[in-house]
PDB file of C-alpha atoms in Angstrom:
ATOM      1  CA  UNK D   1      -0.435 -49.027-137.504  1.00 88.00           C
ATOM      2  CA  UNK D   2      -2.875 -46.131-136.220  1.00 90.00           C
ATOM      3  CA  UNK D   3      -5.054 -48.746-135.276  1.00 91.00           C
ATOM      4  CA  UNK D   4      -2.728 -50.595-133.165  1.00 93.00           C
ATOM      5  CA  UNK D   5      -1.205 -47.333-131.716  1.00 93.00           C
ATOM      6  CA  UNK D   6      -4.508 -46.503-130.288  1.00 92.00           C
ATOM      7  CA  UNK D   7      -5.081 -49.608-128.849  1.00 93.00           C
ATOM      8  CA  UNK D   8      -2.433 -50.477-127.251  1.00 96.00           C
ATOM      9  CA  UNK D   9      -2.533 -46.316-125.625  1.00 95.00           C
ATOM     10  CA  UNK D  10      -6.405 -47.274-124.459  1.00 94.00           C
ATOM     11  CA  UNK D  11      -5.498 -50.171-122.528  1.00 96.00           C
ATOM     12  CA  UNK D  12      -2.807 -48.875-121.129  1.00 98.00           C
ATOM     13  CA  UNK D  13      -4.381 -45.757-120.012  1.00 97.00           C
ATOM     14  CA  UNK D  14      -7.137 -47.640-118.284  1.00 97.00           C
ATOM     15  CA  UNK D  15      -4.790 -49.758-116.579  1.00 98.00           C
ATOM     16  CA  UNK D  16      -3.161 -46.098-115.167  1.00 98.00           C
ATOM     17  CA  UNK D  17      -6.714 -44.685-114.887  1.00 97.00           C
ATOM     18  CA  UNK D  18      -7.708 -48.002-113.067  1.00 97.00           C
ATOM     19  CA  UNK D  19      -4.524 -47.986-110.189  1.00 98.00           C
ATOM     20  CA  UNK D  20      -4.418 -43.555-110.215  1.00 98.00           C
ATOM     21  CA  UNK D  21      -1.094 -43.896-112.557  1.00 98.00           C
ATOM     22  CA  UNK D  22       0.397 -46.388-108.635  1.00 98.00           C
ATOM     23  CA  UNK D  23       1.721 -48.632-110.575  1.00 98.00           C
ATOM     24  CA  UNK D  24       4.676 -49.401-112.887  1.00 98.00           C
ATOM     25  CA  UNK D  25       4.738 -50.372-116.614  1.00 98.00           C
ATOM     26  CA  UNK D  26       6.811 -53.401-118.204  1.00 98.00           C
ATOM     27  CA  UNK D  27       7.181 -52.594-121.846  1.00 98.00           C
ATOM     28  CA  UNK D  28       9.271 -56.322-123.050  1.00 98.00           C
ATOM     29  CA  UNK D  29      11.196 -55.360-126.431  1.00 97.00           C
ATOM     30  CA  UNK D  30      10.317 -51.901-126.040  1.00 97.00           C
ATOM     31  CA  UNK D  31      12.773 -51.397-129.208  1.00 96.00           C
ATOM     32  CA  UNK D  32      12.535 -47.410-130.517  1.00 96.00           C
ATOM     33  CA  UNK D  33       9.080 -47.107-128.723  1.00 96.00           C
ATOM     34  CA  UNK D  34       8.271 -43.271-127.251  1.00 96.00           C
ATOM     35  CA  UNK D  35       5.359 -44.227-125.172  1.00 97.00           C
ATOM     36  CA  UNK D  36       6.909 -43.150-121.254  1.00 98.00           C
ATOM     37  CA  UNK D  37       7.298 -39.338-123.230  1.00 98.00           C
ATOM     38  CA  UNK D  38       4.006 -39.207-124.046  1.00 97.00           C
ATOM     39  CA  UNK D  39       2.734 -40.491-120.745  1.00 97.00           C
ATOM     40  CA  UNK D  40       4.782 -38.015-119.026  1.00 97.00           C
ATOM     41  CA  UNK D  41       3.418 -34.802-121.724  1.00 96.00           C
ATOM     42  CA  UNK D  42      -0.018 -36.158-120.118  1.00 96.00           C
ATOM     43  CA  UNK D  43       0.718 -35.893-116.530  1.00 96.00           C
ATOM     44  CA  UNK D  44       0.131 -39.877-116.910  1.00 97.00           C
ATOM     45  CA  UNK D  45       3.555 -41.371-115.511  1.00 97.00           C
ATOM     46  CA  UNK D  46       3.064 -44.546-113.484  1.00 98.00           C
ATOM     47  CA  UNK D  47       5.568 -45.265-110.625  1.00 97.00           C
ATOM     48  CA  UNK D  48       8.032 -45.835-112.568  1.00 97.00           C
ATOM     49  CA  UNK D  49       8.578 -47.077-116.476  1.00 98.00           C
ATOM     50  CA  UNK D  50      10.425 -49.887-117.568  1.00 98.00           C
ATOM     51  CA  UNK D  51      12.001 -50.869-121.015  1.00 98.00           C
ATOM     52  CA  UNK D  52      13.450 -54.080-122.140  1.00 98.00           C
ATOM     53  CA  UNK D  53      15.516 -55.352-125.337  1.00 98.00           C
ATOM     54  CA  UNK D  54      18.612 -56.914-126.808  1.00 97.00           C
ATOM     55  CA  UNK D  55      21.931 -54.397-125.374  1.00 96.00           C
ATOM     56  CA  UNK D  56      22.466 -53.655-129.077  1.00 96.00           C
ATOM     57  CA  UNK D  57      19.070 -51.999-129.422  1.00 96.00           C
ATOM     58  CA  UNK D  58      19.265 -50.390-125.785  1.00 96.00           C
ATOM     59  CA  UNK D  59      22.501 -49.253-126.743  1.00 95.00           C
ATOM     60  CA  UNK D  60      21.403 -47.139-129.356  1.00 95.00           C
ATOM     61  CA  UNK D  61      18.506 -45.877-127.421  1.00 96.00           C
ATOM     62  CA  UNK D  62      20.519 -44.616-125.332  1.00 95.00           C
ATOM     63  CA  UNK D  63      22.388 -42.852-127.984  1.00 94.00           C
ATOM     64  CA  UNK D  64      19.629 -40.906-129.045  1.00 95.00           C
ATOM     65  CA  UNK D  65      18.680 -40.253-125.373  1.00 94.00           C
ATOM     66  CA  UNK D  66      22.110 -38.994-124.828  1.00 93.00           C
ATOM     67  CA  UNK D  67      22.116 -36.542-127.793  1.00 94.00           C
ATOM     68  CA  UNK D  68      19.074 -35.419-127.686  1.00 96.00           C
ATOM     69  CA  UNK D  69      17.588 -32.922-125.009  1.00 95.00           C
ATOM     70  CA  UNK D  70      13.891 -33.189-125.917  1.00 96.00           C
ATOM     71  CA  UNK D  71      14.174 -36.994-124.473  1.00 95.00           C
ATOM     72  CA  UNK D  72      16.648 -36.389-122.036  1.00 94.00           C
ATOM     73  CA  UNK D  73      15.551 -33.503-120.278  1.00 94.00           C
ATOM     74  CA  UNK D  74      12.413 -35.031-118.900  1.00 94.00           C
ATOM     75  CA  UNK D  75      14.218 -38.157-117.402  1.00 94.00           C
ATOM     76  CA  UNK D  76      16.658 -35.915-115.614  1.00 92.00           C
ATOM     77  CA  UNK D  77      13.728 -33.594-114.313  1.00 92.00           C
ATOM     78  CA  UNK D  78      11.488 -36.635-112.855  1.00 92.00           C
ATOM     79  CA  UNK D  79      15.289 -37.704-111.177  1.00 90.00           C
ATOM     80  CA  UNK D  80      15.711 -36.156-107.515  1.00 82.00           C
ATOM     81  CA  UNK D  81      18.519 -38.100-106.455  1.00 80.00           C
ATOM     82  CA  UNK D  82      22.262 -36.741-106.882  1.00 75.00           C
ATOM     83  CA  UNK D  83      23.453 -39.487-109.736  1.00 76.00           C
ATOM     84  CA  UNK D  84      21.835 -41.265-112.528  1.00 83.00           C
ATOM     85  CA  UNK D  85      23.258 -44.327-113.987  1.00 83.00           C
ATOM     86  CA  UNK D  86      23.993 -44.768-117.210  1.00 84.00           C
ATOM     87  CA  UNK D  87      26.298 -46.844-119.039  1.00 81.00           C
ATOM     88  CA  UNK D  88      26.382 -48.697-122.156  1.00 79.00           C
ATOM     89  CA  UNK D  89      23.203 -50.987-121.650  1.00 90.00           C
ATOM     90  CA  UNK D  90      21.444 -49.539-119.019  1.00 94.00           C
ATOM     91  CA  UNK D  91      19.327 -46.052-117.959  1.00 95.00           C
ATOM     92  CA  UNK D  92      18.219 -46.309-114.598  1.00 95.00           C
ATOM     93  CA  UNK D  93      16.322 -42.952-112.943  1.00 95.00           C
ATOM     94  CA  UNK D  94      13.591 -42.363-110.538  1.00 94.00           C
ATOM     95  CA  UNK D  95      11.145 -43.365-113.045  1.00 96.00           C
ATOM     96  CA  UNK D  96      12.373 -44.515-115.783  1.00 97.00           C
ATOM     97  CA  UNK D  97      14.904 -47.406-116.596  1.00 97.00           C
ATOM     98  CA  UNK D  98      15.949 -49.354-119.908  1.00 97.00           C
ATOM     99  CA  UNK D  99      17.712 -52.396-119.527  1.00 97.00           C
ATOM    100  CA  UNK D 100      19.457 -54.544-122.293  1.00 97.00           C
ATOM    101  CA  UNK D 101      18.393 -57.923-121.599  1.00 97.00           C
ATOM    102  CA  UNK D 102      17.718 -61.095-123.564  1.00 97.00           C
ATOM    103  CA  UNK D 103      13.674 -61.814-122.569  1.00 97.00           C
ATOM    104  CA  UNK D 104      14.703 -66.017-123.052  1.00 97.00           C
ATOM    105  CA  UNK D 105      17.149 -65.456-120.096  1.00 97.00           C
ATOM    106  CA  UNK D 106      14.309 -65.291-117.448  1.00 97.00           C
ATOM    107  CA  UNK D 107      17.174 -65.014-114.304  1.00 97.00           C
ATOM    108  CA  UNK D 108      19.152 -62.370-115.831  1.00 96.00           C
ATOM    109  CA  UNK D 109      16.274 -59.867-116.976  1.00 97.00           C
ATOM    110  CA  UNK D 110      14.648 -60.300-113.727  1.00 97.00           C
ATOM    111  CA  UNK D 111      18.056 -60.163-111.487  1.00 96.00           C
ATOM    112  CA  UNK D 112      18.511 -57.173-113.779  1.00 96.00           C
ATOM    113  CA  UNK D 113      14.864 -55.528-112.965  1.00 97.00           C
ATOM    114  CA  UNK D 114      15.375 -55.870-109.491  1.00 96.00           C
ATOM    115  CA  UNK D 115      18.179 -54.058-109.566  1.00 94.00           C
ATOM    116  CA  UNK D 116      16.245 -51.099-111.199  1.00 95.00           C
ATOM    117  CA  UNK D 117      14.179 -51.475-108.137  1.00 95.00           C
ATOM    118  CA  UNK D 118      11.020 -53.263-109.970  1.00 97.00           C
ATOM    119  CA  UNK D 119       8.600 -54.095-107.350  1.00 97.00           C
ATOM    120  CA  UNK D 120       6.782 -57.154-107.273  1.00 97.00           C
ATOM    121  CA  UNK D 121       3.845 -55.488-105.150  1.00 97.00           C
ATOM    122  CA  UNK D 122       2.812 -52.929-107.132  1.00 98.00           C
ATOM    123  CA  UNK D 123       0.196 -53.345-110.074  1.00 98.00           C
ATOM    124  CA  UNK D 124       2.130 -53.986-113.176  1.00 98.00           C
ATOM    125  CA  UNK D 125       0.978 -53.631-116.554  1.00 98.00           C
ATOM    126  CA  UNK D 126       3.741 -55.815-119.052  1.00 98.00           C
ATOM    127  CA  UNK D 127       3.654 -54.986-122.873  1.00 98.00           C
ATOM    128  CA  UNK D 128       5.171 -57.233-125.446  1.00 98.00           C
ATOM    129  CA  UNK D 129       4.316 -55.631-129.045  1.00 97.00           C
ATOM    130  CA  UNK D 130       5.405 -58.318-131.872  1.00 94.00           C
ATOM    131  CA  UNK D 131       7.770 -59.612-129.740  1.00 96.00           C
ATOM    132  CA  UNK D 132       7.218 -63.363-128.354  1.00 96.00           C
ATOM    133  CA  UNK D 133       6.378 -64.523-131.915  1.00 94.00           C
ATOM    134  CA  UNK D 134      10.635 -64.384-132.413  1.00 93.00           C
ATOM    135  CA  UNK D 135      10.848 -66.996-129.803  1.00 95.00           C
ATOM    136  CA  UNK D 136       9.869 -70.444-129.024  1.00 95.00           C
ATOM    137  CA  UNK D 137       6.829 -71.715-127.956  1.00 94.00           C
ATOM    138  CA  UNK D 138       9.324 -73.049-124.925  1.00 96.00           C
ATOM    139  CA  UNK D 139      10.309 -69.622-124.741  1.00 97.00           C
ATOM    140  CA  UNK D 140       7.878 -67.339-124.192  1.00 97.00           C
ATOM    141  CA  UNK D 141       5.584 -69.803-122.239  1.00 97.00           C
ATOM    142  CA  UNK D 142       8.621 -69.667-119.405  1.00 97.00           C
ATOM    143  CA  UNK D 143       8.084 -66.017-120.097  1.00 98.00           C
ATOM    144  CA  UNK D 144       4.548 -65.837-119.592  1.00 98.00           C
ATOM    145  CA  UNK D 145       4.705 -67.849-116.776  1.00 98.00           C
ATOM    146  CA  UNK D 146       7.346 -65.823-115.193  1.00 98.00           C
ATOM    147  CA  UNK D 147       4.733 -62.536-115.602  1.00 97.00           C
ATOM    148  CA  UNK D 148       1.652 -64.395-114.255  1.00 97.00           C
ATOM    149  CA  UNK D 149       3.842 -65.596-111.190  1.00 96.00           C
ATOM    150  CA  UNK D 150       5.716 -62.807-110.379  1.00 96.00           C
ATOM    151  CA  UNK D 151       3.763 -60.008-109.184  1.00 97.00           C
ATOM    152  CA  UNK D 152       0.606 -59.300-106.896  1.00 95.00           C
ATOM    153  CA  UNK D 153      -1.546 -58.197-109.371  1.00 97.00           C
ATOM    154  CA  UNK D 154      -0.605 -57.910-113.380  1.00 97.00           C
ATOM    155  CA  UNK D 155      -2.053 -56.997-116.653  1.00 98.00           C
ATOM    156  CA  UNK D 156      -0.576 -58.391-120.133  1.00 98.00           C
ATOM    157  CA  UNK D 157      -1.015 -56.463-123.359  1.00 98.00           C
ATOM    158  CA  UNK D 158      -0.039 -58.491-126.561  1.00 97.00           C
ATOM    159  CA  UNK D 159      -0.329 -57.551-130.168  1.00 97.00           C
ATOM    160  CA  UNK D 160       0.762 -60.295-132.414  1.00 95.00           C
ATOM    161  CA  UNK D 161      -0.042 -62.211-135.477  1.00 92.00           C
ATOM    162  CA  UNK D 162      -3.495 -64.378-135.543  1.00 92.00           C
ATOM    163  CA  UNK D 163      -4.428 -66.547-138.831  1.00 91.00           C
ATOM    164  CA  UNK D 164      -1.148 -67.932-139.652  1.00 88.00           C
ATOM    165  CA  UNK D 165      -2.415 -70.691-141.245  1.00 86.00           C
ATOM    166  CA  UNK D 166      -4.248 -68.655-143.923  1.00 90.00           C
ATOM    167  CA  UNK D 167      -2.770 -67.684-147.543  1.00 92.00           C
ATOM    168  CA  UNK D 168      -2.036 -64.141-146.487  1.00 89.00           C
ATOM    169  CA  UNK D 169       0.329 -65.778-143.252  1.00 88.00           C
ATOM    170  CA  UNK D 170       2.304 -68.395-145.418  1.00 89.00           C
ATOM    171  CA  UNK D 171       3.252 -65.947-148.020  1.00 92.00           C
ATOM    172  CA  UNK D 172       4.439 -63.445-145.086  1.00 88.00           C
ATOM    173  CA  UNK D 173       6.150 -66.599-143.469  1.00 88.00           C
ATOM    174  CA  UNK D 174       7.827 -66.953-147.011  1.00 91.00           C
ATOM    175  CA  UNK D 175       8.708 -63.676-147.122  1.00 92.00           C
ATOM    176  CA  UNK D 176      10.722 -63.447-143.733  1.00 88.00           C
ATOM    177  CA  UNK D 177      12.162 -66.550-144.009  1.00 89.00           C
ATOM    178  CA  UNK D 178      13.991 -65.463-147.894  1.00 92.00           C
ATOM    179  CA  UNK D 179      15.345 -62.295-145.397  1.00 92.00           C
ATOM    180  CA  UNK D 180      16.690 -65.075-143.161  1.00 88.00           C
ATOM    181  CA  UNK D 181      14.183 -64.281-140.302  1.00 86.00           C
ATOM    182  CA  UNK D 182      12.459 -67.059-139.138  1.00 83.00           C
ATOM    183  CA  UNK D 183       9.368 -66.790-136.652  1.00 87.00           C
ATOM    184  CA  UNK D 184       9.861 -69.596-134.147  1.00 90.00           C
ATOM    185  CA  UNK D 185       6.811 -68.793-132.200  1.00 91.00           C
ATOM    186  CA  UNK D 186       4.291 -68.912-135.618  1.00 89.00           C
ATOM    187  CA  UNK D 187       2.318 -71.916-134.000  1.00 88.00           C
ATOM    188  CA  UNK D 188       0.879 -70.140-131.684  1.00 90.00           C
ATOM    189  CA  UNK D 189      -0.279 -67.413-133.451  1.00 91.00           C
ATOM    190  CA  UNK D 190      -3.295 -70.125-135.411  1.00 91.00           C
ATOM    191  CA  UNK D 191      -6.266 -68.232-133.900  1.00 93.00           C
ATOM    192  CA  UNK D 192      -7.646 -65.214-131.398  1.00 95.00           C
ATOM    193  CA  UNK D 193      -8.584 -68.836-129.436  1.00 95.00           C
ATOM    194  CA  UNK D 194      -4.818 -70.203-129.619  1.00 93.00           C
ATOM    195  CA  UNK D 195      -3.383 -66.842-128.035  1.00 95.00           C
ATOM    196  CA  UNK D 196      -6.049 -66.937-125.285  1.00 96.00           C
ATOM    197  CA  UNK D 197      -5.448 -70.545-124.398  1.00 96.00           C
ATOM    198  CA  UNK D 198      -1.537 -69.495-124.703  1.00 95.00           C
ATOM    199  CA  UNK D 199      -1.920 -66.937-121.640  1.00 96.00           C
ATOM    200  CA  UNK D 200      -4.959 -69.415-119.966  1.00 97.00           C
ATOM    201  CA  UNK D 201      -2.292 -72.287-120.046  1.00 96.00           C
ATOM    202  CA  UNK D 202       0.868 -70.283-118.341  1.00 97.00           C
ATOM    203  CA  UNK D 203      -1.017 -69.219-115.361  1.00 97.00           C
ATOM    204  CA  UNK D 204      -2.870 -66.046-116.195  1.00 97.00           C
ATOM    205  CA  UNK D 205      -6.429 -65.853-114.928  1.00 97.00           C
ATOM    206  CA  UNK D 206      -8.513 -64.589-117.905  1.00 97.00           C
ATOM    207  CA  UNK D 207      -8.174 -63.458-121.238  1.00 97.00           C
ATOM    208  CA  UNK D 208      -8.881 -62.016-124.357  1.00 96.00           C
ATOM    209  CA  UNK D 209      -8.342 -60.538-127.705  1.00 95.00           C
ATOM    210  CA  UNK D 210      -9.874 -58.796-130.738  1.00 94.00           C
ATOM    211  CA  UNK D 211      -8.914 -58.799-134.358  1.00 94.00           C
ATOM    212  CA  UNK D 212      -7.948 -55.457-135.358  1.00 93.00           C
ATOM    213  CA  UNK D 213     -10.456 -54.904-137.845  1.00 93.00           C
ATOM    214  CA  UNK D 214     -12.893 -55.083-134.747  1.00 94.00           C
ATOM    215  CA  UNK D 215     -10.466 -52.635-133.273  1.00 93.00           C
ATOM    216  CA  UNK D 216     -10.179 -50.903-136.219  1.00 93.00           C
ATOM    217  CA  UNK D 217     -14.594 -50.679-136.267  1.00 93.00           C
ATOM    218  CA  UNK D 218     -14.244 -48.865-133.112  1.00 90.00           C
ATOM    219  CA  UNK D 219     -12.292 -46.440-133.239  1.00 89.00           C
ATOM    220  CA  UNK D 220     -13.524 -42.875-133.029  1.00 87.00           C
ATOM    221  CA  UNK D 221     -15.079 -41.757-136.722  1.00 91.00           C
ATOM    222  CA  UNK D 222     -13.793 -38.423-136.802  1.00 91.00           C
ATOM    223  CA  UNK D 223     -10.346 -40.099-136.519  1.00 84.00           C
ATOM    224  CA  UNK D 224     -10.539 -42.688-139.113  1.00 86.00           C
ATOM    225  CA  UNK D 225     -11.974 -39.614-141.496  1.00 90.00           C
TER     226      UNK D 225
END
């Protein structure tokens, strides 16, 4: 989990590094994730932060957000305008908004973007963190696609399951499915190769991954001590 927390930060602040932070961030079933108040504790805020997931999830975000002054101070601080909306499934601010959303309803999340003022010109880095492996193959291609044809210039971070096919992958398979969760989007997830060729066949220009035990082999010694 360190391992993958550290990744994912690196690319992203290279991508914030690499526009000077004018750009905005898509984080796609951004569930409980804290990443846009840590960004803003580093001076490192892009245009404007975006968060998708189911209402139910959002809904309880917001909860917290609500309650809880240490997260909702700094939204209301960045906010210069007079109002802020907020209602049951959806945050929108200067820069930050949270949206509940279903990410196989392609229309309504982007309908619901827009309306958040997303813009399609500026450098956008999307995020989706164990997230398109719950949906078709169908289903996140027309997802995919929808990223690689939808802004001027974009940047996808994925983190997801590779070696499915192995021992270790059927017995997790096993495991979810006895808790009733099935992973639709498991044939995909064969090979570092098959997720490349994934994001190669739904429009996206180049790509490419690492395990995480190469991740893990390169991240700085005194942390892993």
């Amino acid at each position: 989990y360190f391992a993958r927390v550290h990744g994912v930060n690196q690319l992203i602040k290279a991508f914030l590094r690499k526009t000077e932070c004018h750009c905005q961030i898509l984080n796609l079933g951004a569930g409980m994730d804290t990443t846009f108040w840590k960004l803003k504790d580093e001076d490192l805020l892009p245009t404007k932060y975006f968060e998708v997931d189911f209402p139910m999830i959002v809904a309880r975000k917001l909860h917290n957000i609500k309650n809880k002054p240490p997260l909702s101070n700094p939204i209301i601080e960045l906010h210069s305008e007079d109002t802020l909306q907020m209602d049951g499934h959806i945050l929108d601010s200067k820069r930050y908004a949270i949206i509940g959303a279903d990410l196989r309803d392609i229309h309504e999340l982007e309908e619901k973007l827009k309306k958040c003022n997303m813009n399609t010109q500026l450098p956008t880095l999307l995020i989706t963190e164990c997230v398109l492996v719950y949906m078709t193959p169908e289903q996140s291609a027309n997802l995919l696609k929808w990223a690689a044809n939808s802004f001027e210039t974009a940047m996808l971070i994925n983190y997801e399951q590779v070696n499915m096919g192995d021992r270790f992958g059927q017995i997790m398979i096993e495991n979810l499915r006895r808790r009733q969760c099935d992973l639709a989007g498991v044939e995909t997830c064969k090979s570092l190769e098959s997720q490349k060729e994934r994001l190669l066949l739904t429009g996206w220009e180049t790509a490419s991954a690492v395990d995480m035990m190469e991740l893990y082999s390169k991240l700085p010694r005194a942390e892993v001590n």
